[in-house]
Amino acid sequence: KFGVSGCTRECSEAQGKDVNMNNSLFTLRSKFGLSQKEVAEKVGITTSYYGMIEIGERKPSLIVAYKLAKFFRTTIESIFFEI
């Protein structure tokens, strides 16, 4: 069910598409032991939107990227550009 990176088959297929950007949100969220719903609620976005950002189907706005970085106590660069 899970691929090498810990993604489900659907996640792996989405990552194989020519999508917007890679990020480390899955790794961070797993490290903190949180669900997508918990992160989304804390940041003030829908669970669906958070999930799409996490698998790279959507780019977050600068404000959402900032909120995610603040929530995970890291930088925007470390989430979205240091893969």
Tab-separated table of N, CA and C in Angstrom:
chain	number	residue	atom	x	y	z
A	1	LYS	N	0.822	-1.197	0.000
A	1	LYS	CA	0.000	0.000	0.000
A	1	LYS	C	0.866	1.261	0.000
A	2	PHE	N	1.920	1.286	0.777
A	2	PHE	CA	2.761	2.472	0.852
A	2	PHE	C	4.015	2.296	0.018
A	3	GLY	N	4.416	3.373	-0.665
A	3	GLY	CA	5.623	3.374	-1.476
A	3	GLY	C	6.855	3.643	-0.635
A	4	VAL	N	7.966	3.779	-1.303
A	4	VAL	CA	9.241	3.996	-0.640
A	4	VAL	C	9.217	5.237	0.240
A	5	SER	N	8.586	6.308	-0.216
A	5	SER	CA	8.576	7.559	0.537
A	5	SER	C	7.499	7.594	1.613
A	6	GLY	N	6.721	6.524	1.757
A	6	GLY	CA	5.647	6.511	2.741
A	6	GLY	C	4.321	6.980	2.165
A	7	CYS	N	4.290	7.260	0.887
A	7	CYS	CA	3.058	7.715	0.240
A	7	CYS	C	2.208	6.519	-0.157
A	8	THR	N	0.924	6.731	-0.211
A	8	THR	CA	0.037	5.715	-0.765
A	8	THR	C	0.255	5.679	-2.261
A	9	ARG	N	-0.319	4.706	-2.915
A	9	ARG	CA	-0.177	4.595	-4.372
A	9	ARG	C	-0.674	5.860	-5.059
A	10	GLU	N	-1.799	6.414	-4.572
A	10	GLU	CA	-2.357	7.628	-5.169
A	10	GLU	C	-1.387	8.803	-5.018
A	11	CYS	N	-0.773	8.905	-3.861
A	11	CYS	CA	0.190	9.978	-3.610
A	11	CYS	C	1.377	9.828	-4.554
A	12	SER	N	1.879	8.602	-4.715
A	12	SER	CA	3.017	8.368	-5.591
A	12	SER	C	2.681	8.719	-7.029
A	13	GLU	N	1.468	8.365	-7.452
A	13	GLU	CA	1.055	8.701	-8.809
A	13	GLU	C	0.981	10.208	-8.994
A	14	ALA	N	0.461	10.917	-8.001
A	14	ALA	CA	0.365	12.374	-8.090
A	14	ALA	C	1.754	12.996	-8.141
A	15	GLN	N	2.699	12.427	-7.394
A	15	GLN	CA	4.045	12.973	-7.401
A	15	GLN	C	4.730	12.736	-8.733
A	16	GLY	N	4.297	11.711	-9.464
A	16	GLY	CA	4.878	11.429	-10.765
A	16	GLY	C	4.408	12.388	-11.843
A	17	LYS	N	3.337	13.126	-11.586
A	17	LYS	CA	2.817	14.084	-12.545
A	17	LYS	C	3.696	15.327	-12.575
A	18	ASP	N	3.553	16.108	-13.613
A	18	ASP	CA	4.262	17.377	-13.696
A	18	ASP	C	3.480	18.391	-12.870
A	19	VAL	N	3.706	18.395	-11.562
A	19	VAL	CA	2.975	19.260	-10.654
A	19	VAL	C	3.860	20.395	-10.180
A	20	ASN	N	3.313	21.223	-9.325
A	20	ASN	CA	3.919	22.503	-8.991
A	20	ASN	C	5.249	22.465	-8.241
A	21	MET	N	5.311	21.834	-7.093
A	21	MET	CA	6.539	21.873	-6.320
A	21	MET	C	6.601	20.723	-5.330
A	22	ASN	N	7.816	20.335	-4.984
A	22	ASN	CA	8.013	19.345	-3.930
A	22	ASN	C	8.064	20.078	-2.604
A	23	ASN	N	7.835	19.348	-1.540
A	23	ASN	CA	7.924	19.953	-0.213
A	23	ASN	C	8.163	18.871	0.823
A	24	SER	N	8.447	19.290	2.030
A	24	SER	CA	8.712	18.343	3.108
A	24	SER	C	7.569	18.294	4.119
A	25	LEU	N	6.375	18.687	3.719
A	25	LEU	CA	5.246	18.725	4.648
A	25	LEU	C	4.893	17.348	5.197
A	26	PHE	N	4.912	16.317	4.357
A	26	PHE	CA	4.587	14.980	4.842
A	26	PHE	C	5.567	14.563	5.929
A	27	THR	N	6.852	14.796	5.690
A	27	THR	CA	7.887	14.439	6.661
A	27	THR	C	7.699	15.201	7.964
A	28	LEU	N	7.461	16.497	7.868
A	28	LEU	CA	7.255	17.308	9.074
A	28	LEU	C	6.023	16.855	9.845
A	29	ARG	N	4.937	16.659	9.126
A	29	ARG	CA	3.687	16.267	9.778
A	29	ARG	C	3.845	14.920	10.469
A	30	SER	N	4.523	13.993	9.813
A	30	SER	CA	4.770	12.677	10.403
A	30	SER	C	5.657	12.782	11.636
A	31	LYS	N	6.667	13.627	11.552
A	31	LYS	CA	7.586	13.832	12.680
A	31	LYS	C	6.838	14.312	13.927
A	32	PHE	N	5.842	15.171	13.712
A	32	PHE	CA	5.055	15.709	14.819
A	32	PHE	C	3.879	14.799	15.197
A	33	GLY	N	3.659	13.746	14.414
A	33	GLY	CA	2.576	12.804	14.706
A	33	GLY	C	1.189	13.395	14.518
A	34	LEU	N	1.043	14.251	13.514
A	34	LEU	CA	-0.228	14.948	13.290
A	34	LEU	C	-0.932	14.440	12.042
A	35	SER	N	-2.248	14.593	12.032
A	35	SER	CA	-3.027	14.284	10.838
A	35	SER	C	-3.084	15.524	9.952
A	36	GLN	N	-3.463	15.308	8.696
A	36	GLN	CA	-3.649	16.448	7.789
A	36	GLN	C	-4.710	17.387	8.355
A	37	LYS	N	-5.762	16.815	8.924
A	37	LYS	CA	-6.847	17.629	9.478
A	37	LYS	C	-6.343	18.524	10.608
A	38	GLU	N	-5.511	17.981	11.493
A	38	GLU	CA	-4.984	18.773	12.608
A	38	GLU	C	-4.136	19.944	12.125
A	39	VAL	N	-3.282	19.691	11.150
A	39	VAL	CA	-2.439	20.770	10.613
A	39	VAL	C	-3.310	21.813	9.938
A	40	ALA	N	-4.231	21.355	9.089
A	40	ALA	CA	-5.103	22.276	8.361
A	40	ALA	C	-5.884	23.177	9.314
A	41	GLU	N	-6.438	22.611	10.362
A	41	GLU	CA	-7.201	23.408	11.328
A	41	GLU	C	-6.330	24.448	12.012
A	42	LYS	N	-5.123	24.066	12.395
A	42	LYS	CA	-4.224	24.999	13.079
A	42	LYS	C	-3.791	26.142	12.164
A	43	VAL	N	-3.677	25.857	10.861
A	43	VAL	CA	-3.223	26.860	9.903
A	43	VAL	C	-4.392	27.663	9.334
A	44	GLY	N	-5.607	27.135	9.465
A	44	GLY	CA	-6.784	27.847	8.990
A	44	GLY	C	-7.135	27.604	7.539
A	45	ILE	N	-6.866	26.380	7.056
A	45	ILE	CA	-7.224	26.009	5.686
A	45	ILE	C	-7.995	24.702	5.737
A	46	THR	N	-8.582	24.317	4.612
A	46	THR	CA	-9.320	23.055	4.583
A	46	THR	C	-8.354	21.880	4.526
A	47	THR	N	-8.826	20.748	5.009
A	47	THR	CA	-8.014	19.535	4.963
A	47	THR	C	-7.698	19.160	3.518
A	48	SER	N	-8.672	19.332	2.649
A	48	SER	CA	-8.478	19.015	1.236
A	48	SER	C	-7.367	19.869	0.626
A	49	TYR	N	-7.406	21.159	0.892
A	49	TYR	CA	-6.387	22.070	0.365
A	49	TYR	C	-5.007	21.720	0.928
A	50	TYR	N	-4.940	21.434	2.228
A	50	TYR	CA	-3.661	21.048	2.820
A	50	TYR	C	-3.123	19.788	2.142
A	51	GLY	N	-3.986	18.796	1.941
A	51	GLY	CA	-3.565	17.554	1.292
A	51	GLY	C	-3.013	17.789	-0.101
A	52	MET	N	-3.656	18.690	-0.839
A	52	MET	CA	-3.178	18.995	-2.188
A	52	MET	C	-1.822	19.709	-2.150
A	53	ILE	N	-1.616	20.567	-1.164
A	53	ILE	CA	-0.305	21.218	-1.011
A	53	ILE	C	0.744	20.165	-0.666
A	54	GLU	N	0.400	19.278	0.254
A	54	GLU	CA	1.359	18.268	0.715
A	54	GLU	C	1.844	17.362	-0.411
A	55	ILE	N	0.962	16.983	-1.316
A	55	ILE	CA	1.389	16.103	-2.415
A	55	ILE	C	1.827	16.875	-3.653
A	56	GLY	N	1.816	18.192	-3.578
A	56	GLY	CA	2.335	19.004	-4.668
A	56	GLY	C	1.361	19.343	-5.769
A	57	GLU	N	0.075	19.108	-5.541
A	57	GLU	CA	-0.924	19.435	-6.561
A	57	GLU	C	-1.299	20.912	-6.559
A	58	ARG	N	-1.059	21.585	-5.463
A	58	ARG	CA	-1.362	23.022	-5.341
A	58	ARG	C	-0.179	23.738	-4.714
A	59	LYS	N	0.014	24.970	-5.122
A	59	LYS	CA	1.001	25.835	-4.482
A	59	LYS	C	0.282	26.654	-3.419
A	60	PRO	N	0.868	26.759	-2.235
A	60	PRO	CA	0.231	27.590	-1.211
A	60	PRO	C	0.479	29.065	-1.499
A	61	SER	N	-0.413	29.901	-1.029
A	61	SER	CA	-0.148	31.341	-1.096
A	61	SER	C	1.008	31.633	-0.155
A	62	LEU	N	1.590	32.795	-0.281
A	62	LEU	CA	2.693	33.179	0.601
A	62	LEU	C	2.227	33.176	2.057
A	63	ILE	N	1.008	33.638	2.299
A	63	ILE	CA	0.477	33.674	3.662
A	63	ILE	C	0.342	32.260	4.230
A	64	VAL	N	-0.183	31.337	3.447
A	64	VAL	CA	-0.328	29.957	3.914
A	64	VAL	C	1.052	29.322	4.122
A	65	ALA	N	1.975	29.570	3.208
A	65	ALA	CA	3.335	29.041	3.368
A	65	ALA	C	3.959	29.568	4.658
A	66	TYR	N	3.754	30.850	4.937
A	66	TYR	CA	4.260	31.446	6.175
A	66	TYR	C	3.637	30.785	7.404
A	67	LYS	N	2.307	30.588	7.364
A	67	LYS	CA	1.623	29.962	8.498
A	67	LYS	C	2.108	28.533	8.725
A	68	LEU	N	2.339	27.799	7.635
A	68	LEU	CA	2.858	26.438	7.761
A	68	LEU	C	4.258	26.447	8.376
A	69	ALA	N	5.101	27.336	7.897
A	69	ALA	CA	6.460	27.435	8.431
A	69	ALA	C	6.432	27.805	9.910
A	70	LYS	N	5.595	28.738	10.267
A	70	LYS	CA	5.480	29.160	11.666
A	70	LYS	C	4.965	28.000	12.522
A	71	PHE	N	3.952	27.303	12.028
A	71	PHE	CA	3.389	26.175	12.765
A	71	PHE	C	4.437	25.098	13.031
A	72	PHE	N	5.230	24.769	12.005
A	72	PHE	CA	6.246	23.731	12.145
A	72	PHE	C	7.580	24.267	12.689
A	73	ARG	N	7.604	25.554	13.021
A	73	ARG	CA	8.795	26.200	13.593
A	73	ARG	C	10.023	26.037	12.700
A	74	THR	N	9.825	26.384	11.449
A	74	THR	CA	10.901	26.296	10.472
A	74	THR	C	10.735	27.421	9.464
A	75	THR	N	11.465	27.364	8.377
A	75	THR	CA	11.370	28.414	7.359
A	75	THR	C	10.595	27.927	6.135
A	76	ILE	N	10.092	28.853	5.381
A	76	ILE	CA	9.421	28.515	4.119
A	76	ILE	C	10.399	27.771	3.214
A	77	GLU	N	11.627	28.255	3.170
A	77	GLU	CA	12.648	27.629	2.314
A	77	GLU	C	12.882	26.172	2.683
A	78	SER	N	12.931	25.890	3.975
A	78	SER	CA	13.209	24.503	4.381
A	78	SER	C	12.049	23.565	4.050
A	79	ILE	N	10.843	24.098	3.992
A	79	ILE	CA	9.687	23.266	3.632
A	79	ILE	C	9.605	23.045	2.128
A	80	PHE	N	9.765	24.116	1.359
A	80	PHE	CA	9.468	24.046	-0.070
A	80	PHE	C	10.657	24.015	-1.006
A	81	PHE	N	11.857	24.307	-0.527
A	81	PHE	CA	12.984	24.402	-1.464
A	81	PHE	C	14.207	23.584	-1.090
A	82	GLU	N	14.255	22.985	0.066
A	82	GLU	CA	15.414	22.189	0.469
A	82	GLU	C	15.054	20.722	0.510
A	83	ILE	N	14.746	20.161	-0.629
A	83	ILE	CA	14.325	18.750	-0.698
A	83	ILE	C	15.514	17.900	-1.099
